[in-house]
Short mmCIF file of C-alpha atoms in Angstrom, two decimals:
data_model
loop_
_atom_site.label_atom_id
_atom_site.label_comp_id
_atom_site.label_asym_id
_atom_site.label_seq_id
_atom_site.Cartn_x
_atom_site.Cartn_y
_atom_site.Cartn_z
CA UNK A 199 12.60 -10.60 6.28
CA UNK A 200 11.53 -12.90 3.65
CA UNK A 201 8.28 -13.52 5.22
CA UNK A 202 7.56 -9.72 5.31
CA UNK A 203 8.36 -9.25 1.74
CA UNK A 204 6.24 -12.22 0.76
CA UNK A 205 3.11 -10.97 2.61
CA UNK A 206 3.83 -7.34 1.35
CA UNK A 207 3.76 -8.83 -2.22
CA UNK A 208 0.49 -10.62 -1.46
CA UNK A 209 -1.01 -7.35 -0.25
CA UNK A 210 0.30 -5.57 -3.59
CA UNK A 211 -1.40 -8.29 -5.90
CA UNK A 212 -4.67 -7.70 -3.94
CA UNK A 213 -4.45 -3.76 -4.22
CA UNK A 214 -2.81 -3.18 -7.48
CA UNK A 215 -6.04 -2.94 -9.65
CA UNK A 216 -7.62 -0.40 -7.31
CA UNK A 217 -4.41 1.48 -6.93
CA UNK A 218 -4.08 1.70 -10.69
CA UNK A 219 -7.48 3.01 -11.07
CA UNK A 220 -6.88 5.55 -8.16
CA UNK A 221 -3.70 6.99 -9.73
CA UNK A 222 -5.22 7.07 -13.21
CA UNK A 223 -8.32 9.01 -11.93
CA UNK A 224 -5.88 11.28 -10.03
CA UNK A 225 -3.74 11.91 -13.16
CA UNK A 226 -6.80 12.78 -15.31
CA UNK A 227 -8.43 14.96 -12.67
CA UNK A 228 -5.36 17.08 -12.18
CA UNK A 229 -4.87 17.66 -15.92
CA UNK A 230 -8.40 18.73 -16.36
CA UNK A 231 -8.39 21.12 -13.36
CA UNK A 232 -5.00 22.75 -14.37
CA UNK A 233 -6.12 23.25 -18.01
CA UNK A 234 -9.48 24.58 -16.68
CA UNK A 235 -7.75 27.02 -14.28
CA UNK A 236 -5.18 28.08 -16.98
CA UNK A 237 -7.97 28.93 -19.44
CA UNK A 238 -9.47 31.48 -17.01
CA UNK A 239 -8.89 35.07 -18.05
CA UNK A 240 -7.46 36.19 -14.70
CA UNK A 241 -4.81 33.46 -14.84
CA UNK A 242 -3.19 34.56 -18.09
CA UNK A 243 0.54 34.40 -17.82
CA UNK A 244 0.30 33.05 -14.23
CA UNK A 245 1.98 29.78 -14.80
CA UNK A 246 1.76 26.19 -13.59
CA UNK A 247 2.55 26.80 -9.95
CA UNK A 248 -0.35 29.46 -9.65
CA UNK A 249 -2.71 27.09 -11.39
CA UNK A 250 -1.78 24.23 -9.10
CA UNK A 251 -2.39 26.24 -5.88
CA UNK A 252 -5.58 27.86 -7.39
CA UNK A 253 -6.96 24.38 -8.30
CA UNK A 254 -6.44 23.16 -4.64
CA UNK A 255 -4.37 20.15 -6.17
CA UNK A 256 -2.27 19.72 -3.11
CA UNK A 257 -5.25 18.84 -0.74
CA UNK A 258 -6.36 16.61 -3.48
CA UNK A 259 -3.04 14.95 -3.48
CA UNK A 260 -3.05 14.46 0.26
CA UNK A 261 -6.52 12.80 -0.03
CA UNK A 262 -5.11 10.47 -2.75
CA UNK A 263 -2.08 9.77 -0.58
CA UNK A 264 -4.38 8.59 2.33
CA UNK A 265 -6.60 6.53 0.14
CA UNK A 266 -3.46 4.75 -1.30
CA UNK A 267 -2.26 3.84 2.19
CA UNK A 268 -5.78 2.44 2.88
CA UNK A 269 -5.71 0.20 -0.11
CA UNK A 270 -2.77 -1.73 1.39
CA UNK A 271 -4.96 -3.91 3.76
CA UNK A 272 -7.53 -5.68 1.80
CA UNK A 273 -6.47 -8.94 3.12
CA UNK A 274 -6.84 -7.83 6.80
CA UNK A 275 -10.56 -7.14 6.96
CA UNK A 276 -12.27 -7.41 3.65
CA UNK A 277 -15.76 -8.94 4.29
CA UNK A 278 -15.99 -9.82 0.62
CA UNK A 279 -12.82 -11.97 0.86
CA UNK A 280 -13.44 -13.73 4.07
CA UNK A 281 -11.11 -16.60 2.93
CA UNK A 282 -8.28 -14.05 2.47
CA UNK A 283 -8.78 -12.48 5.88
CA UNK A 284 -8.85 -16.09 7.51
CA UNK A 285 -5.78 -16.97 5.88
CA UNK A 286 -3.97 -13.84 6.77
CA UNK A 287 -4.92 -14.51 10.57
CA UNK A 288 -3.75 -18.14 10.38
CA UNK A 289 -0.39 -17.75 8.60
CA UNK A 290 2.48 -19.16 10.73
CA UNK A 291 4.11 -15.63 10.89
CA UNK A 292 4.61 -13.54 13.91
CA UNK A 293 2.21 -10.70 14.49
CA UNK A 294 5.19 -8.21 14.04
CA UNK A 295 5.83 -9.67 10.62
CA UNK A 296 2.28 -9.23 9.51
CA UNK A 297 2.15 -5.71 10.90
CA UNK A 298 5.44 -4.83 9.11
CA UNK A 299 4.14 -6.36 5.78
CA UNK A 300 1.07 -3.99 5.88
CA UNK A 301 3.07 -0.97 6.84
CA UNK A 302 5.69 -1.71 4.11
CA UNK A 303 2.88 -2.16 1.53
CA UNK A 304 1.12 1.11 2.48
CA UNK A 305 4.41 3.02 2.56
CA UNK A 306 5.26 1.81 -1.06
CA UNK A 307 1.91 2.76 -2.36
CA UNK A 308 2.07 6.16 -0.74
CA UNK A 309 5.60 6.81 -2.17
CA UNK A 310 4.24 5.81 -5.45
CA UNK A 311 1.85 8.53 -5.23
CA UNK A 312 4.42 10.99 -4.16
CA UNK A 313 6.46 10.12 -7.19
CA UNK A 314 3.43 10.27 -9.54
CA UNK A 315 2.71 13.77 -8.34
CA UNK A 316 6.05 14.91 -9.07
CA UNK A 317 6.09 13.20 -12.56
CA UNK A 318 2.68 14.67 -13.19
CA UNK A 319 3.86 18.33 -12.20
CA UNK A 320 6.82 18.03 -14.54
CA UNK A 321 4.79 16.61 -17.49
CA UNK A 322 1.78 19.11 -17.00
CA UNK A 323 4.02 21.99 -17.20
CA UNK A 324 4.10 21.71 -21.15
CA UNK A 325 0.40 21.67 -21.76
CA UNK A 326 -0.32 24.49 -19.36
CA UNK A 327 2.45 26.47 -20.84
CA UNK A 328 1.20 25.65 -24.47
CA UNK A 329 -2.32 26.83 -23.51
CA UNK A 330 -1.04 30.03 -21.89
CA UNK A 331 1.04 30.90 -24.83
CA UNK A 332 -1.89 30.26 -27.21
CA UNK A 333 -4.29 32.43 -25.22
CA UNK A 334 -1.70 35.17 -24.93
CA UNK A 335 -1.22 35.18 -28.67
CA UNK A 336 -4.89 35.28 -29.39
CA UNK A 337 -5.62 38.02 -26.73
CA UNK A 338 -2.47 40.33 -26.90
CA UNK A 339 -1.26 39.41 -30.30
CA UNK A 340 2.20 38.45 -29.09
CA UNK A 341 3.54 35.47 -27.27
CA UNK A 342 4.25 35.50 -23.40
CA UNK A 343 7.78 35.30 -22.25
CA UNK A 344 8.71 31.73 -21.92
CA UNK A 345 8.67 30.43 -18.21
CA UNK A 346 11.23 27.76 -17.26
CA UNK A 347 10.22 24.49 -15.53
CA UNK A 348 12.72 25.21 -12.73
CA UNK A 349 11.01 28.53 -12.09
CA UNK A 350 7.63 26.94 -11.70
CA UNK A 351 9.04 24.22 -9.33
CA UNK A 352 10.67 26.92 -7.07
CA UNK A 353 7.56 28.92 -6.98
CA UNK A 354 5.33 26.07 -5.80
CA UNK A 355 4.95 26.16 -2.10
CA UNK A 356 3.44 22.65 -2.17
CA UNK A 357 6.25 20.93 -3.86
CA UNK A 358 8.56 22.49 -1.04
CA UNK A 359 7.12 19.54 1.08
CA UNK A 360 7.95 16.89 -1.54
CA UNK A 361 11.31 17.90 -2.72
CA UNK A 362 13.68 17.92 0.24
CA UNK A 363 16.26 20.47 0.15
CA UNK A 364 18.09 19.61 3.40
CA UNK A 365 18.81 16.23 5.20
CA UNK A 366 16.42 17.09 7.92
CA UNK A 367 13.71 17.62 5.41
CA UNK A 368 14.32 14.17 3.82
CA UNK A 369 14.27 12.58 7.27
CA UNK A 370 10.97 14.19 8.11
CA UNK A 371 9.47 13.28 4.71
CA UNK A 372 10.62 9.50 5.43
CA UNK A 373 9.18 9.70 8.99
CA UNK A 374 5.97 11.17 7.75
CA UNK A 375 5.36 8.41 5.17
CA UNK A 376 6.09 5.64 7.63
CA UNK A 377 4.07 7.10 10.42
CA UNK A 378 1.22 7.56 8.09
CA UNK A 379 1.47 3.96 6.64
CA UNK A 380 1.42 2.71 10.24
CA UNK A 381 -1.57 4.79 11.20
CA UNK A 382 -3.56 3.89 8.25
CA UNK A 383 -2.75 0.34 8.73
CA UNK A 384 -4.13 0.59 12.35
CA UNK A 385 -7.38 2.16 11.01
CA UNK A 386 -7.88 -0.97 9.04
CA UNK A 387 -6.98 -3.34 11.85
CA UNK A 388 -9.36 -1.88 14.33
CA UNK A 389 -13.10 -1.93 14.70
CA UNK A 390 -15.86 0.10 16.30
CA UNK A 391 -14.66 2.78 18.64
CA UNK A 392 -11.21 1.54 18.47
CA UNK A 393 -11.18 2.59 14.66
CA UNK A 394 -12.52 6.14 15.60
CA UNK A 395 -9.68 6.44 18.29
CA UNK A 396 -7.07 5.25 15.53
CA UNK A 397 -8.44 7.98 13.21
CA UNK A 398 -8.17 10.67 15.99
CA UNK A 399 -4.56 9.50 16.73
CA UNK A 400 -3.81 9.72 12.96
CA UNK A 401 -5.09 13.26 12.81
CA UNK A 402 -3.02 14.48 15.83
CA UNK A 403 0.14 12.72 14.32
CA UNK A 404 -0.58 14.46 10.92
CA UNK A 405 -0.71 17.85 12.75
CA UNK A 406 2.55 17.04 14.46
CA UNK A 407 4.26 16.19 11.18
CA UNK A 408 2.94 19.41 9.50
CA UNK A 409 4.22 21.48 12.54
CA UNK A 410 7.53 19.74 12.48
CA UNK A 411 7.95 20.48 8.65
CA UNK A 412 7.03 24.24 9.25
CA UNK A 413 9.27 24.55 12.29
CA UNK A 414 12.11 22.88 10.34
CA UNK A 415 11.62 25.72 7.84
CA UNK A 416 11.78 28.30 10.66
CA UNK A 417 14.95 26.77 11.96
CA UNK A 418 16.53 27.35 8.48
CA UNK A 419 15.27 30.83 8.21
CA UNK A 420 15.66 32.38 11.56
CA UNK A 421 17.92 29.90 13.51
CA UNK A 422 17.17 28.12 16.87
CA UNK A 423 15.48 30.13 19.72
CA UNK A 424 13.99 28.85 22.89
CA UNK A 425 10.40 28.81 22.00
CA UNK A 426 10.95 27.08 18.63
CA UNK A 427 13.38 24.30 20.21
CA UNK A 428 10.75 23.75 23.02
CA UNK A 429 7.81 23.36 20.72
CA UNK A 430 9.73 21.18 18.29
CA UNK A 431 10.93 18.78 21.00
CA UNK A 432 7.51 18.72 22.54
CA UNK A 433 5.78 17.97 19.29
CA UNK A 434 8.40 15.33 18.42
CA UNK A 435 7.89 13.70 21.73
CA UNK A 436 4.04 13.59 21.18
CA UNK A 437 4.62 12.03 17.80
CA UNK A 438 7.06 9.31 19.00
CA UNK A 439 4.68 8.34 21.94
CA UNK A 440 1.62 8.01 19.75
CA UNK A 441 3.59 6.10 17.00
CA UNK A 442 4.75 3.75 19.65
CA UNK A 443 1.48 3.33 21.32
CA UNK A 444 0.02 2.69 17.86
CA UNK A 445 2.49 -0.27 17.33
CA UNK A 446 1.64 -1.78 20.46
CA UNK A 447 -2.20 -1.45 19.97
CA UNK A 448 -1.97 -2.82 16.37
CA UNK A 449 0.06 -5.89 17.66
CA UNK A 450 -2.46 -6.27 20.37
CA UNK A 451 -5.42 -6.37 17.79
CA UNK A 452 -3.71 -8.99 15.60
CA UNK A 453 -3.21 -11.22 18.57
CA UNK A 454 -6.74 -10.70 19.73
CA UNK A 455 -8.10 -11.47 16.30
CA UNK A 456 -6.02 -14.74 16.15
CA UNK A 457 -7.91 -15.96 19.32
CA UNK A 458 -11.37 -14.93 18.30
#
């Protein structure tokens, strides 16, 4: 475990500058988009949740989440840092420990983006609310009824996926982050057609995770019925098989690089 944490710390030191820039750009972009959307005449009184959806901020968040995971592996195959790559390959550490360190770093970076998105949503409620109230006072001559932060959180369909309400949702979120971290690590490890195959596997696993989230919601709303149970089990089985195969393939890639 100590070797894993040491390698993860090394990965973090290599990625922290780019990660900080990515998070800063994301924060500024989201504030600018939300204020622009809130300033439109047809969005008067709609609130933060509507502005967030109208500005397509959840897809932007997903893109930042994937980029954060890709930042976790600069020591693996950065051509500008050949010495780092060589050191990583020649460390007296088992391949499984190296893979675990990469996945751990990617998962931590992605969890940081999730936490950042939640904090930004809470913080940006106030400038959006202030702009909305000022526009209402200017156009209508009276202040809009105050909207609560709790209402805007509950009205956001996107935050439903980031704020688990049930234990199964929490498990699905953890599985999604870990699977995403693993698959993004595999994308960085492989080369050529293998990288394209790793991307395809990642897309399939992403679709599986989205389906499992949606079907968990259907379980809570409608209960268990045959088609839903069958589809859930089949999708979970596909996800498990692809994740296990990706682990084996990543370890094989590390061993192959060692002997190159």
